[in-house]
């Protein structure tokens, strides 16, 4: 059906006051119909009283929801169900109602009562799931649909299956959509017509109605690579749309997290503008009113429909991901995309509803809400604009608003129920969202349940409700020299402007390389020189591209550099700490200014994919900001004064620091090591990694631009065995800060321990070395998360991180299932050139590293069963590419399970139980990072205590430590231990501590001590 300008209803809308009066009148009428004093909240909970009591406390609620979430994974073991219930309730111990505790404690594990308890929990959760989930087979779905039609209610079937982690799963989702349409269509066609459900002023309404999620059509739905995501999703979407059209079915696209919103709209518009679908009106999409962007999105949709010439349906909702959006944005340091006050979402819903009613010919309204006020306003707006009741519909969630549903049907409305369909396991995320919503303090349903009869308050205009809120004014924080440290937010590449900036920086860098490689001289005391030989750095992803040529320093250059540094130290260490800190803060702002240019250098010089490169720049900024604040803190002497005696613990600078960083965090690690040394008042000699001298040179330039005197930082690229060794051996060096391989770290430590002629001090060594990091997968782990987390930890930056996961230790019960899903999901890993935004897995740093990895690959074939070996195809001719490899059934003692490979080879090891897994995880010479995926609170506690590594991560990937939040570093042969990079004690490594005591007693009297004054 096409639409014309003339079809718009020309009715004078009601004045605001009248609209409000009419809204309240409809609201009262609905409340009356719902039942005087009765709650619209359906009382079909597993146990009403129990639910009400347990949900009274948020801590109990969260633990119970976690238990419910874990339950499908425990389905085969009574012992496990009982143990988990007990463990979860222990977490909220003092807040758990006595009768629950009693029930659980009366049922010790393994007894008949234990079995009974497990059975009750299982049956209760299944009942609860059935309340919200309509069925798991087409036959069950049809039965639900049939019953709904008998009640005069329509349906939209939602296919559960959110976390699609492999193409096979995406294909299965597509097939299920198609099967469901084909399965339901003939059965429904054979049913008698229900005029209210099947007819409208704009013609007949499809009887089959499907709601689907675009993210379920590909394991890689990301706006960063919008074009290929669109292509993949469109390819899987079109067949569904075709089958729907052939079978007269309606298809609605659900809206998910904010990060997917713009791309979801874009794909919808693109596919439905195609000639094949352009004239098809039986499609819809969701608008989420909790987003301030919702109104703009609706305007854009309206314009698009004008152009398309065929209407669509808009389901207007508030939005189901509120808690996630708020937490996620805060964690990332991004602006929160949703309204923060409930009344704002309600008011936005009302504005959007009015807009839809005004434009109902193009955007057919479907009101998705259980909130009587929200619905009443939309209905009043429709009345005032002369929109017939059967032009729009009201949609509700299965199991949430049955009494309201009835009242609306009686009032003559077309009501459609969202009926999730699928198995219990993929349904858990949905179920928990519904439970959270039902029990949220902000929920209309809960409020109307609690308020019992306070109808007028529930029908209040949200703007009025907002105005009544007492706005707490925050006290202005006390002025401080620097604001509190906060991690630098990562770039949100789902924003088009961020993608454009990155593309531009890459293009500029490419241009620069085309005009010839950059020349990098040595820099000693601000003087540049050519060194003894030249080294060439090529792009790891495209070895025909020479990125830069560097001078290589000789041992004599090293000696000269130490001399200059020694002299510079004398003056730099006298600069007040606060001034030194200011240099770091300025350096951080320069890095922010040049963020994309710096990332572009890393992408070409080190083969870092976009997000990895961006994360590295953010971390470098964090180091500058964090250590600046730390120095200001440490510059304050600590006093332990007693009457007649002052005691001050003071820190002084050490002297000359040699920094030898690796290439794998090309800016972050050198920045951390260099600025820590500098801000502590030391002079520094930076010997960059041979593979990444260009970004190292940029670091030096940034610090000089930030105001660092040129003789305080010497830049000495060159060969490690020449210049590195000369620096380590020099008796005038005070501290060597090294991050890199175990072999080199131990060698530096050995050489530095030797006291050479003329040396008057013991050298200090900070050495961060390798890892053989393990992730443990417990038998109750959420496998969706565990698989994704393992792949990310093992194969991010092609496994070239000291924190990378190289062993995954899986508890027997889930071993086969985990290996199967891991292997399947690994097929979706995109290997490619790092400058391509879609690339997850780029090249290996150089030919030597590649050869080493290939040798281990051959060994892996002998030591285990290679279940996945990624093919790099023609990329192999272009650069240093090696595909990811997963090796199952590896013995814990095998070489590939013991030796650091520093590449993309993941050993999968089977463990009998958690204790065995822990012993295997601890059974190497390394102790850097490690983690666990589990939903057992007791197992989580056990691993937190027993996993002997520097950084323990639970239920998340084991890479990506953040400055201040997760100070980084290990022990055993992973590092000398002690201070951790990005942590509060790290700077002390670069400082010496003195205690200064003064006797202030003079002939028996002591002066009153003045408050210590901060230096600088
Ligand atoms: C048929 C149907 C389909 C749906 N499809 C989708 C979909 O595709 N995508 C989607 O995201 N949602 C969808 N929802 C919406 C969502 O799942 C919730 O049901 C809906 O938000 C609940 O709103 P309400 O008006 O019924 O209840 P109310 O109790 O009036 O509103 C609750 C809502 O208010 C918002 N809110 C809560 N606290 C705050 C706060 N402090 N500040 C600001 N806002 C707050 C949240 O959105 C919350 O869900 C759908 C809903 C229905 C009925």
mmCIF file of N, CA and C and ligand atoms in Angstrom, residues 156 213 252-256 286 288 290 315 317-322 338-346 349 367-371 374 395-397 400 416-418 434 437 440 442-445, ligand 1:
data_model
loop_
_atom_site.group_PDB
_atom_site.id
_atom_site.type_symbol
_atom_site.label_atom_id
_atom_site.label_comp_id
_atom_site.label_asym_id
_atom_site.label_seq_id
_atom_site.Cartn_x
_atom_site.Cartn_y
_atom_site.Cartn_z
ATOM 1 N N UNK A 156 3.330 -12.078 18.626
ATOM 2 C CA UNK A 156 4.525 -11.993 17.794
ATOM 3 C C UNK A 156 5.521 -12.953 18.410
ATOM 4 N N UNK A 213 16.096 -10.619 15.922
ATOM 5 C CA UNK A 213 17.211 -9.740 16.305
ATOM 6 C C UNK A 213 18.295 -9.847 15.237
ATOM 7 N N UNK A 252 9.137 -8.204 12.408
ATOM 8 C CA UNK A 252 9.556 -7.043 13.188
ATOM 9 C C UNK A 252 11.011 -7.201 13.605
ATOM 10 N N UNK A 253 11.764 -6.112 13.484
ATOM 11 C CA UNK A 253 13.160 -6.150 13.934
ATOM 12 C C UNK A 253 13.233 -5.542 15.333
ATOM 13 N N UNK A 254 13.672 -6.344 16.280
ATOM 14 C CA UNK A 254 13.806 -5.870 17.665
ATOM 15 C C UNK A 254 15.009 -4.947 17.793
ATOM 16 N N UNK A 255 15.008 -4.156 18.838
ATOM 17 C CA UNK A 255 16.156 -3.278 19.066
ATOM 18 C C UNK A 255 16.883 -3.767 20.310
ATOM 19 N N UNK A 256 18.207 -3.764 20.210
ATOM 20 C CA UNK A 256 18.987 -4.294 21.329
ATOM 21 C C UNK A 256 19.817 -3.173 21.962
ATOM 22 N N UNK A 286 11.755 -1.309 16.097
ATOM 23 C CA UNK A 286 11.491 -0.793 17.443
ATOM 24 C C UNK A 286 12.160 0.563 17.647
ATOM 25 N N UNK A 288 13.288 2.963 20.964
ATOM 26 C CA UNK A 288 13.435 2.877 22.430
ATOM 27 C C UNK A 288 13.387 4.277 23.045
ATOM 28 N N UNK A 290 13.742 5.259 26.009
ATOM 29 C CA UNK A 290 14.697 5.629 27.063
ATOM 30 C C UNK A 290 15.960 6.273 26.493
ATOM 31 N N UNK A 315 7.251 -0.218 16.670
ATOM 32 C CA UNK A 315 6.900 -0.617 18.030
ATOM 33 C C UNK A 315 7.639 0.331 18.978
ATOM 34 N N UNK A 317 8.773 1.313 22.539
ATOM 35 C CA UNK A 317 8.977 0.754 23.890
ATOM 36 C C UNK A 317 9.845 1.739 24.672
ATOM 37 N N UNK A 318 10.029 1.457 25.945
ATOM 38 C CA UNK A 318 10.991 2.283 26.690
ATOM 39 C C UNK A 318 12.390 1.708 26.528
ATOM 40 N N UNK A 319 12.502 0.408 26.621
ATOM 41 C CA UNK A 319 13.818 -0.189 26.400
ATOM 42 C C UNK A 319 14.179 -1.165 27.489
ATOM 43 N N UNK A 320 14.807 -2.253 27.089
ATOM 44 C CA UNK A 320 15.007 -3.370 28.011
ATOM 45 C C UNK A 320 16.419 -3.470 28.561
ATOM 46 N N UNK A 321 17.294 -2.561 28.190
ATOM 47 C CA UNK A 321 18.716 -2.752 28.568
ATOM 48 C C UNK A 321 19.209 -1.622 29.460
ATOM 49 N N UNK A 322 18.330 -1.040 30.226
ATOM 50 C CA UNK A 322 18.694 0.156 30.975
ATOM 51 C C UNK A 322 19.893 -0.080 31.902
ATOM 52 N N UNK A 338 21.287 6.539 27.809
ATOM 53 C CA UNK A 338 19.863 6.487 28.174
ATOM 54 C C UNK A 338 19.541 7.597 29.176
ATOM 55 N N UNK A 339 18.259 7.915 29.287
ATOM 56 C CA UNK A 339 17.857 8.851 30.356
ATOM 57 C C UNK A 339 18.175 8.224 31.697
ATOM 58 N N UNK A 340 18.498 9.069 32.658
ATOM 59 C CA UNK A 340 18.871 8.516 33.962
ATOM 60 C C UNK A 340 17.712 8.542 34.959
ATOM 61 N N UNK A 341 16.659 9.251 34.625
ATOM 62 C CA UNK A 341 15.503 9.300 35.530
ATOM 63 C C UNK A 341 14.323 8.647 34.829
ATOM 64 N N UNK A 342 13.623 7.839 35.602
ATOM 65 C CA UNK A 342 12.519 7.080 35.022
ATOM 66 C C UNK A 342 11.484 8.006 34.374
ATOM 67 N N UNK A 343 11.172 9.131 35.043
ATOM 68 C CA UNK A 343 10.125 9.998 34.491
ATOM 69 C C UNK A 343 10.521 10.543 33.122
ATOM 70 N N UNK A 344 11.842 10.667 32.897
ATOM 71 C CA UNK A 344 12.282 11.172 31.592
ATOM 72 C C UNK A 344 11.976 10.163 30.480
ATOM 73 N N UNK A 345 12.183 8.867 30.797
ATOM 74 C CA UNK A 345 11.849 7.841 29.800
ATOM 75 C C UNK A 345 10.345 7.830 29.550
ATOM 76 N N UNK A 346 9.578 7.987 30.635
ATOM 77 C CA UNK A 346 8.112 8.005 30.482
ATOM 78 C C UNK A 346 7.680 9.190 29.621
ATOM 79 N N UNK A 349 8.553 8.620 26.078
ATOM 80 C CA UNK A 349 7.598 7.672 25.477
ATOM 81 C C UNK A 349 6.350 8.433 25.022
ATOM 82 N N UNK A 367 2.157 0.102 20.433
ATOM 83 C CA UNK A 367 2.599 0.635 21.731
ATOM 84 C C UNK A 367 3.034 -0.520 22.619
ATOM 85 N N UNK A 368 4.319 -0.635 22.865
ATOM 86 C CA UNK A 368 4.842 -1.743 23.670
ATOM 87 C C UNK A 368 5.070 -1.300 25.103
ATOM 88 N N UNK A 369 4.042 -1.402 25.905
ATOM 89 C CA UNK A 369 4.186 -0.968 27.306
ATOM 90 C C UNK A 369 3.126 -1.648 28.162
ATOM 91 N N UNK A 370 3.463 -1.802 29.456
ATOM 92 C CA UNK A 370 2.469 -2.307 30.414
ATOM 93 C C UNK A 370 2.049 -1.188 31.338
ATOM 94 N N UNK A 371 2.524 -0.006 31.039
ATOM 95 C CA UNK A 371 2.287 1.136 31.921
ATOM 96 C C UNK A 371 0.978 1.806 31.493
ATOM 97 N N UNK A 374 1.233 5.410 30.371
ATOM 98 C CA UNK A 374 1.855 5.575 29.050
ATOM 99 C C UNK A 374 0.864 5.209 27.947
ATOM 100 N N UNK A 395 1.058 -3.694 22.428
ATOM 101 C CA UNK A 395 1.791 -4.953 22.546
ATOM 102 C C UNK A 395 2.270 -5.141 23.978
ATOM 103 N N UNK A 396 2.234 -6.369 24.417
ATOM 104 C CA UNK A 396 2.642 -6.682 25.791
ATOM 105 C C UNK A 396 3.558 -7.899 25.765
ATOM 106 N N UNK A 397 4.261 -8.066 26.855
ATOM 107 C CA UNK A 397 5.133 -9.244 26.939
ATOM 108 C C UNK A 397 4.363 -10.408 27.551
ATOM 109 N N UNK A 400 3.391 -10.864 31.397
ATOM 110 C CA UNK A 400 3.622 -9.649 32.209
ATOM 111 C C UNK A 400 2.353 -8.848 32.466
ATOM 112 N N UNK A 416 -1.399 -7.437 21.003
ATOM 113 C CA UNK A 416 -0.495 -8.492 20.514
ATOM 114 C C UNK A 416 0.486 -8.831 21.638
ATOM 115 N N UNK A 417 0.708 -10.103 21.820
ATOM 116 C CA UNK A 417 1.596 -10.521 22.914
ATOM 117 C C UNK A 417 2.912 -11.040 22.333
ATOM 118 N N UNK A 418 3.976 -10.563 22.924
ATOM 119 C CA UNK A 418 5.338 -10.947 22.513
ATOM 120 C C UNK A 418 5.622 -12.291 23.164
ATOM 121 N N UNK A 434 13.508 -10.146 32.211
ATOM 122 C CA UNK A 434 12.099 -9.979 32.618
ATOM 123 C C UNK A 434 11.982 -9.917 34.137
ATOM 124 N N UNK A 437 13.141 -6.662 35.392
ATOM 125 C CA UNK A 437 12.178 -5.607 35.095
ATOM 126 C C UNK A 437 10.998 -5.664 36.054
ATOM 127 N N UNK A 440 12.070 -4.429 39.507
ATOM 128 C CA UNK A 440 12.781 -3.161 39.648
ATOM 129 C C UNK A 440 11.907 -2.154 40.393
ATOM 130 N N UNK A 442 11.690 0.825 39.906
ATOM 131 C CA UNK A 442 11.166 1.841 38.996
ATOM 132 C C UNK A 442 10.018 1.300 38.145
ATOM 133 N N UNK A 443 9.733 0.016 38.277
ATOM 134 C CA UNK A 443 8.765 -0.578 37.359
ATOM 135 C C UNK A 443 7.333 -0.178 37.697
ATOM 136 N N UNK A 444 6.589 0.143 36.657
ATOM 137 C CA UNK A 444 5.188 0.505 36.844
ATOM 138 C C UNK A 444 4.425 -0.662 37.451
ATOM 139 N N UNK A 445 4.716 -1.867 36.950
ATOM 140 C CA UNK A 445 3.987 -3.036 37.447
ATOM 141 C C UNK A 445 4.226 -3.231 38.940
HETATM 142 C C1 LIG B 1 5.901 -6.252 22.972
HETATM 143 C C2 LIG B 1 7.146 -5.664 23.507
HETATM 144 C C3 LIG B 1 8.311 -5.750 22.783
HETATM 145 C C4 LIG B 1 9.466 -5.138 23.237
HETATM 146 N N1 LIG B 1 10.597 -5.139 22.463
HETATM 147 C C5 LIG B 1 11.706 -4.491 22.889
HETATM 148 C C6 LIG B 1 12.841 -4.379 22.091
HETATM 149 O O1 LIG B 1 12.916 -4.839 20.956
HETATM 150 N N2 LIG B 1 13.920 -3.719 22.585
HETATM 151 C C7 LIG B 1 13.891 -3.152 23.832
HETATM 152 O O2 LIG B 1 14.901 -2.549 24.238
HETATM 153 N N3 LIG B 1 12.821 -3.230 24.592
HETATM 154 C C8 LIG B 1 11.724 -3.881 24.168
HETATM 155 N N4 LIG B 1 10.619 -3.912 24.964
HETATM 156 C C9 LIG B 1 10.592 -3.055 26.171
HETATM 157 C C10 LIG B 1 11.120 -3.587 27.456
HETATM 158 O O3 LIG B 1 11.371 -4.884 27.374
HETATM 159 C C11 LIG B 1 10.274 -3.287 28.651
HETATM 160 O O4 LIG B 1 9.184 -4.147 28.601
HETATM 161 C C12 LIG B 1 9.773 -1.921 28.797
HETATM 162 O O5 LIG B 1 10.799 -0.998 28.789
HETATM 163 C C13 LIG B 1 8.984 -1.797 30.083
HETATM 164 O O6 LIG B 1 8.350 -0.568 30.026
HETATM 165 P P1 LIG B 1 6.882 -0.312 30.569
HETATM 166 O O7 LIG B 1 6.402 0.909 29.900
HETATM 167 O O8 LIG B 1 6.092 -1.540 30.402
HETATM 168 O O9 LIG B 1 7.112 -0.199 32.122
HETATM 169 P P2 LIG B 1 7.580 1.002 33.083
HETATM 170 O O10 LIG B 1 7.665 0.346 34.402
HETATM 171 O O11 LIG B 1 6.749 2.202 32.928
HETATM 172 O O12 LIG B 1 9.009 1.359 32.557
HETATM 173 C C14 LIG B 1 10.155 0.595 32.845
HETATM 174 C C15 LIG B 1 11.208 1.082 31.891
HETATM 175 O O13 LIG B 1 11.618 2.404 32.214
HETATM 176 C C16 LIG B 1 12.974 2.589 31.901
HETATM 177 N N5 LIG B 1 13.683 2.967 33.145
HETATM 178 C C17 LIG B 1 13.769 2.271 34.317
HETATM 179 N N6 LIG B 1 14.495 2.956 35.224
HETATM 180 C C18 LIG B 1 14.870 4.106 34.642
HETATM 181 C C19 LIG B 1 15.633 5.235 35.062
HETATM 182 N N7 LIG B 1 16.142 5.323 36.294
HETATM 183 N N8 LIG B 1 15.840 6.244 34.193
HETATM 184 C C20 LIG B 1 15.343 6.194 32.933
HETATM 185 N N9 LIG B 1 14.611 5.154 32.484
HETATM 186 C C21 LIG B 1 14.377 4.117 33.307
HETATM 187 C C22 LIG B 1 13.468 1.256 31.367
HETATM 188 O O14 LIG B 1 13.359 1.286 29.976
HETATM 189 C C23 LIG B 1 12.492 0.265 31.940
HETATM 190 O O15 LIG B 1 12.385 -0.914 31.192
HETATM 191 C C24 LIG B 1 9.467 -4.499 24.501
HETATM 192 C C25 LIG B 1 8.293 -4.434 25.234
HETATM 193 C C26 LIG B 1 7.149 -5.000 24.764
HETATM 194 C C27 LIG B 1 5.930 -4.899 25.585
#
